[in-house]
Amino acid sequence: MNRTLRIGTRGSALALAQTGHVADQLRAAGARVEIVTVSTPGDRSNAPIAEIGVGVFTSALRDALANGEVDIAVHSYKDLPTAPDPRLSLAAVPLREDPRDALVARDGLTLGELPAGAKVGTGSPRRAAQLEALGLGLDVVGLRGNVDTRIRKVRDGELDAVVLARAGIARLGRTPEITETLDPIQMLPAPAQGALAVECRVDDVDTEHLLQSTLDDSASRAAVAAERAMLAALEAGCSAPVGALADVVEDLSDDGTVVLRLSLRGVVATEDGDLLRASATGDLTAAEELGRALAAELLDLSGHAAASPAGRS
């Protein structure tokens, strides 16, 4: 490929770090690239994400890509709307970072060591619902801002702790500041957390082939596809906070050979604060079907919970 590929990204430190990683891999493969910063509505607003809407961090990037202003767009996959954009191709899902959530707390404390009434900041209804369900008596408060802004609120004493995606902290080289990486049993991450989505125009076959051959990790793509399919199906049936995590695991087939399968866990918070959980295992090649099946089970559980207030999961 003779042309220089323009990679579109948001201008935050985290977005630039993620895009820089993608750019380095493409350069190592012999491609010429330049990074182009695109301002998005999400970057220009301090309002809660729930108010400004899904896609606020990705729509401007996608438009710039579709309009030919850039050739590639790099997104945090969890920021993408679940509906595909017919103008674009999801050419690559690079190897996923650790998808778990992480705690950054004062005095090196873990979640269980925080005293009752401790102020814990998060901008995520999913995290808030799971934190409150732990029954630790924490004061969960809303929070916006980049990784540095959020951690600074702990350093300045405004908050006792914040919960963030571990992947973002790691990509910024700040893992020593993590006081605890949260077990998914306590806190299931957002669908596609820790994964990147690398898009190009649907008719740019050369770029699509380059991205796929250089960056795509099939196991990461399958895991994220299952989580996102679960989210998409739940969005059609409820607006509750959702967590999901798929892992590629080894299993034995009927003839005793070792095969790779997907293990998917999901959680949905009900309006009265209960958490409904379900899990399933399926074929690696049927990731989206697995996600939709687990969503159907969670929706069924939510119907039972609504009919029977005493029923909890």
Coordinates of C-alpha atoms in Angstrom, one line a residue:
M1 CA 0.0 0.0 0.0
N2 CA 1.6 3.2 -1.2
R3 CA -0.6 5.8 0.4
T4 CA -0.2 7.1 4.0
L5 CA -3.1 5.9 6.1
R6 CA -4.8 8.5 8.3
I7 CA -5.9 7.1 11.6
G8 CA -8.7 9.0 13.3
T9 CA -8.9 9.2 17.1
R10 CA -10.3 11.3 19.9
G11 CA -7.9 13.6 21.5
S12 CA -7.9 12.3 25.1
A13 CA -4.7 10.9 26.5
L14 CA -6.3 7.4 26.6
A15 CA -7.6 7.5 23.1
L16 CA -4.2 8.7 21.8
A17 CA -2.4 5.9 23.7
Q18 CA -4.8 3.3 22.2
T19 CA -4.4 4.7 18.7
G20 CA -0.6 5.0 19.1
H21 CA -0.5 1.3 19.9
V22 CA -2.4 0.5 16.7
A23 CA -0.2 2.8 14.7
D24 CA 2.9 1.1 16.0
Q25 CA 1.7 -2.3 14.9
L26 CA 0.8 -1.0 11.5
R27 CA 4.2 0.7 11.1
A28 CA 5.9 -2.6 12.1
A29 CA 4.0 -4.2 9.3
G30 CA 5.4 -1.7 6.8
A31 CA 2.5 0.7 6.6
R32 CA 2.9 4.5 6.6
V33 CA 0.4 6.1 9.0
E34 CA -0.4 9.5 10.5
I35 CA -2.7 10.2 13.5
V36 CA -5.6 12.7 13.1
T37 CA -7.4 14.0 16.1
V38 CA -11.2 14.3 15.8
S39 CA -13.3 16.2 18.3
T40 CA -16.5 14.5 19.4
P41 CA -19.6 15.7 21.3
G42 CA -18.7 13.5 24.2
D43 CA -15.4 15.4 24.6
R44 CA -17.2 18.7 24.6
S45 CA -19.8 17.9 27.3
N46 CA -19.6 17.4 31.0
A47 CA -23.1 15.9 31.2
P48 CA -23.6 12.3 32.3
I49 CA -23.3 9.8 29.5
A50 CA -26.9 8.7 30.0
E51 CA -28.0 12.2 29.2
I52 CA -25.9 12.9 26.1
G53 CA -26.6 9.5 24.5
V54 CA -25.0 6.3 23.1
G55 CA -22.3 7.0 20.5
V56 CA -21.3 10.4 21.7
F57 CA -17.6 9.4 21.5
T58 CA -17.8 7.6 18.2
S59 CA -20.3 9.3 15.9
A60 CA -18.0 12.2 14.8
L61 CA -15.1 9.7 14.2
R62 CA -17.4 7.5 12.1
D63 CA -18.6 10.4 10.1
A64 CA -15.0 11.6 9.5
L65 CA -14.2 8.0 8.3
A66 CA -17.2 7.7 6.1
N67 CA -16.6 11.1 4.6
G68 CA -13.0 10.3 3.7
E69 CA -11.3 12.7 6.2
V70 CA -9.5 9.7 7.7
D71 CA -8.9 6.1 6.5
I72 CA -9.1 4.3 9.8
A73 CA -10.9 4.9 13.1
V74 CA -9.9 3.5 16.5
H75 CA -12.6 3.2 19.2
S76 CA -12.9 1.9 22.6
Y77 CA -15.2 -1.0 21.5
K78 CA -17.6 -0.5 24.5
D79 CA -18.4 3.0 23.3
L80 CA -19.8 1.9 20.0
P81 CA -23.6 1.6 19.5
T82 CA -24.6 -2.0 19.1
A83 CA -26.3 -1.3 15.7
P84 CA -23.7 -1.7 12.9
D85 CA -22.9 1.3 10.6
P86 CA -23.5 0.1 7.0
R87 CA -20.9 2.6 5.7
L88 CA -18.1 0.9 7.7
S89 CA -16.4 -2.4 8.3
L90 CA -15.2 -3.6 11.7
A91 CA -11.9 -4.7 10.2
A92 CA -10.1 -5.7 13.4
V93 CA -10.5 -6.4 17.1
P94 CA -6.9 -6.4 18.4
L95 CA -5.8 -8.6 21.4
R96 CA -8.0 -7.5 24.3
E97 CA -6.5 -5.9 27.4
D98 CA -7.6 -7.2 30.8
P99 CA -11.3 -6.5 30.8
R100 CA -11.8 -6.2 34.5
D101 CA -12.6 -3.1 36.6
A102 CA -10.1 -1.7 39.0
L103 CA -10.2 0.2 42.2
V104 CA -8.0 3.2 43.0
A105 CA -8.5 4.0 46.7
R106 CA -6.8 6.2 49.3
D107 CA -4.2 4.6 51.5
G108 CA -3.9 1.6 49.3
L109 CA -7.2 0.2 50.5
T110 CA -9.1 -2.6 48.8
L111 CA -12.9 -2.6 48.3
G112 CA -13.5 -4.7 51.4
E113 CA -11.3 -2.4 53.5
L114 CA -13.2 0.8 52.7
P115 CA -15.2 1.9 55.7
A116 CA -19.0 2.2 55.6
G117 CA -19.9 5.6 54.2
A118 CA -16.8 5.8 52.1
K119 CA -17.3 7.9 48.9
V120 CA -16.7 5.8 45.8
G121 CA -16.9 7.6 42.4
T122 CA -18.1 6.1 39.1
G123 CA -19.9 7.4 36.1
S124 CA -21.3 3.9 35.3
P125 CA -24.8 2.8 36.3
R126 CA -23.5 -0.8 35.8
R127 CA -20.7 -0.3 38.4
A128 CA -23.0 1.6 40.8
A129 CA -25.6 -1.1 40.8
Q130 CA -23.0 -3.8 41.4
L131 CA -21.2 -1.8 44.1
E132 CA -24.5 -1.2 46.0
A133 CA -25.5 -4.8 45.7
L134 CA -22.3 -5.8 47.6
G135 CA -23.9 -4.4 50.7
L136 CA -20.8 -2.7 52.0
G137 CA -22.6 0.5 52.9
L138 CA -20.6 2.6 50.4
D139 CA -21.7 6.1 49.3
V140 CA -21.6 5.6 45.5
V141 CA -21.4 9.1 43.7
G142 CA -21.6 10.1 40.1
L143 CA -18.4 11.0 38.2
R144 CA -17.3 12.2 34.8
G145 CA -13.9 13.1 33.4
N146 CA -10.8 11.3 32.1
V147 CA -8.7 8.8 34.0
D148 CA -6.4 11.5 35.4
T149 CA -9.3 13.7 36.6
R150 CA -11.0 10.8 38.3
I151 CA -7.8 9.5 40.1
R152 CA -7.0 13.1 41.1
K153 CA -10.2 13.3 43.1
V154 CA -8.9 10.5 45.3
R155 CA -5.5 12.0 45.6
D156 CA -7.1 15.4 46.6
G157 CA -9.3 13.7 49.2
E158 CA -12.6 14.5 47.4
L159 CA -13.3 10.8 47.1
D160 CA -12.2 7.8 49.0
A161 CA -12.0 5.7 45.8
V162 CA -12.9 5.4 42.2
V163 CA -13.7 2.4 40.0
L164 CA -12.3 2.5 36.5
A165 CA -11.6 0.1 33.6
R166 CA -8.3 -1.6 34.3
A167 CA -7.4 -1.5 30.6
G168 CA -7.5 2.3 30.4
I169 CA -5.2 2.6 33.5
A170 CA -2.8 0.0 32.0
R171 CA -2.7 1.7 28.6
L172 CA -1.7 5.0 30.3
G173 CA 1.1 3.2 32.2
R174 CA -0.5 3.8 35.6
T175 CA -1.1 0.3 36.9
P176 CA 0.9 0.9 40.1
E177 CA -1.9 3.2 41.2
I178 CA -4.4 0.4 41.2
T179 CA -5.2 -0.8 44.8
E180 CA -7.3 -3.8 43.7
T181 CA -8.3 -5.4 40.5
L182 CA -11.9 -6.4 41.0
D183 CA -13.0 -10.1 40.5
P184 CA -15.7 -10.5 37.9
I185 CA -17.7 -12.3 40.6
Q186 CA -18.0 -8.9 42.4
M187 CA -18.1 -6.7 39.3
L188 CA -18.8 -7.9 35.8
P189 CA -17.4 -5.4 33.3
A190 CA -19.2 -3.6 30.5
P191 CA -19.6 -5.6 27.3
A192 CA -16.5 -5.2 25.2
Q193 CA -14.6 -3.5 28.0
G194 CA -10.8 -3.6 27.4
A195 CA -11.3 -4.2 23.6
L196 CA -10.6 -1.9 20.7
A197 CA -12.6 -1.7 17.5
V198 CA -10.7 -0.7 14.4
E199 CA -12.9 0.4 11.5
C200 CA -12.4 1.3 7.8
R201 CA -14.8 2.2 5.0
V202 CA -16.7 -0.8 3.8
D203 CA -15.4 -0.4 0.2
D204 CA -11.7 0.1 1.2
V205 CA -10.8 -3.6 0.7
D206 CA -7.0 -3.0 0.8
T207 CA -7.1 -1.3 4.2
E208 CA -9.6 -3.8 5.5
H209 CA -7.2 -6.7 4.6
L210 CA -4.2 -4.9 6.1
L211 CA -6.0 -4.2 9.4
Q212 CA -7.4 -7.8 9.6
S213 CA -4.1 -9.5 8.8
T214 CA -2.1 -7.2 11.1
L215 CA -4.3 -6.5 14.1
D216 CA -7.2 -8.9 14.4
D217 CA -7.3 -11.4 17.3
S218 CA -10.0 -14.1 16.6
A219 CA -10.5 -15.0 20.3
S220 CA -10.9 -11.4 21.4
R221 CA -13.4 -10.8 18.5
A222 CA -15.5 -13.9 19.4
A223 CA -15.6 -13.0 23.1
V224 CA -16.6 -9.4 22.4
A225 CA -19.2 -10.5 19.8
A226 CA -20.9 -12.7 22.4
E227 CA -21.0 -9.9 25.0
R228 CA -22.2 -7.3 22.5
A229 CA -24.9 -9.6 21.1
M230 CA -26.2 -10.1 24.6
L231 CA -26.2 -6.3 25.2
A232 CA -28.0 -5.7 21.8
A233 CA -30.8 -8.2 22.7
L234 CA -31.2 -6.7 26.2
E235 CA -31.4 -3.2 24.8
A236 CA -34.5 -4.3 22.9
G237 CA -36.0 -5.6 26.1
C238 CA -34.8 -3.4 29.0
S239 CA -32.8 -0.3 29.7
A240 CA -31.2 -1.6 32.9
P241 CA -27.4 -1.6 33.6
V242 CA -25.8 -4.6 32.0
G243 CA -22.5 -6.4 32.6
A244 CA -21.0 -9.2 30.6
L245 CA -17.8 -11.2 30.2
A246 CA -16.9 -14.0 27.8
D247 CA -13.8 -16.1 28.1
V248 CA -12.4 -18.6 25.7
V249 CA -12.0 -21.9 27.6
E250 CA -10.9 -25.4 26.8
D251 CA -13.5 -28.1 26.8
L252 CA -13.8 -31.8 25.7
S253 CA -15.8 -32.8 22.7
D254 CA -17.9 -35.9 22.5
D255 CA -14.9 -37.9 21.1
G256 CA -12.6 -36.7 23.9
T257 CA -10.6 -34.1 21.9
V258 CA -9.9 -30.7 23.4
V259 CA -11.9 -27.9 21.8
L260 CA -12.1 -24.2 22.4
R261 CA -15.5 -22.8 23.6
L262 CA -16.9 -19.6 24.8
S263 CA -18.1 -19.2 28.4
L264 CA -20.3 -16.2 28.9
R265 CA -21.5 -14.6 32.1
G266 CA -24.1 -11.8 32.3
V267 CA -25.7 -9.6 34.9
V268 CA -28.7 -7.1 34.7
A269 CA -29.7 -4.8 37.5
T270 CA -33.5 -4.5 38.1
E271 CA -35.2 -1.3 39.1
D272 CA -35.4 -2.2 42.7
G273 CA -31.6 -3.0 42.9
D274 CA -31.6 -6.7 42.5
L275 CA -29.0 -8.3 40.3
L276 CA -30.1 -11.0 37.9
R277 CA -27.3 -13.3 36.8
A278 CA -27.0 -16.0 34.2
S279 CA -24.2 -17.9 32.4
A280 CA -23.8 -20.2 29.4
T281 CA -21.2 -22.0 27.3
G282 CA -21.3 -22.3 23.5
D283 CA -19.3 -22.9 20.3
L284 CA -16.6 -20.3 19.5
T285 CA -18.1 -20.0 16.0
A286 CA -21.5 -19.2 17.4
A287 CA -20.7 -16.3 19.6
E288 CA -23.6 -14.0 18.7
E289 CA -26.1 -16.9 19.1
L290 CA -24.7 -17.5 22.6
G291 CA -25.1 -13.9 23.5
R292 CA -28.7 -13.7 22.3
A293 CA -29.5 -16.9 24.2
L294 CA -28.1 -15.6 27.5
A295 CA -30.0 -12.3 27.0
A296 CA -33.3 -14.3 26.5
E297 CA -32.6 -16.1 29.8
L298 CA -31.9 -12.8 31.6
L299 CA -35.1 -11.2 30.2
D300 CA -37.0 -14.3 31.4
L301 CA -35.5 -13.9 34.8
S302 CA -36.4 -10.2 34.9
G303 CA -40.0 -11.1 34.1
H304 CA -40.1 -13.5 36.9
A305 CA -38.5 -11.0 39.3
A306 CA -41.2 -8.4 38.3
A307 CA -44.0 -10.9 38.9
S308 CA -42.5 -12.0 42.2
P309 CA -40.8 -9.2 44.2
A310 CA -39.5 -11.8 46.7
G311 CA -37.5 -13.6 44.1
R312 CA -33.9 -12.5 44.0
S313 CA -30.8 -13.7 42.2

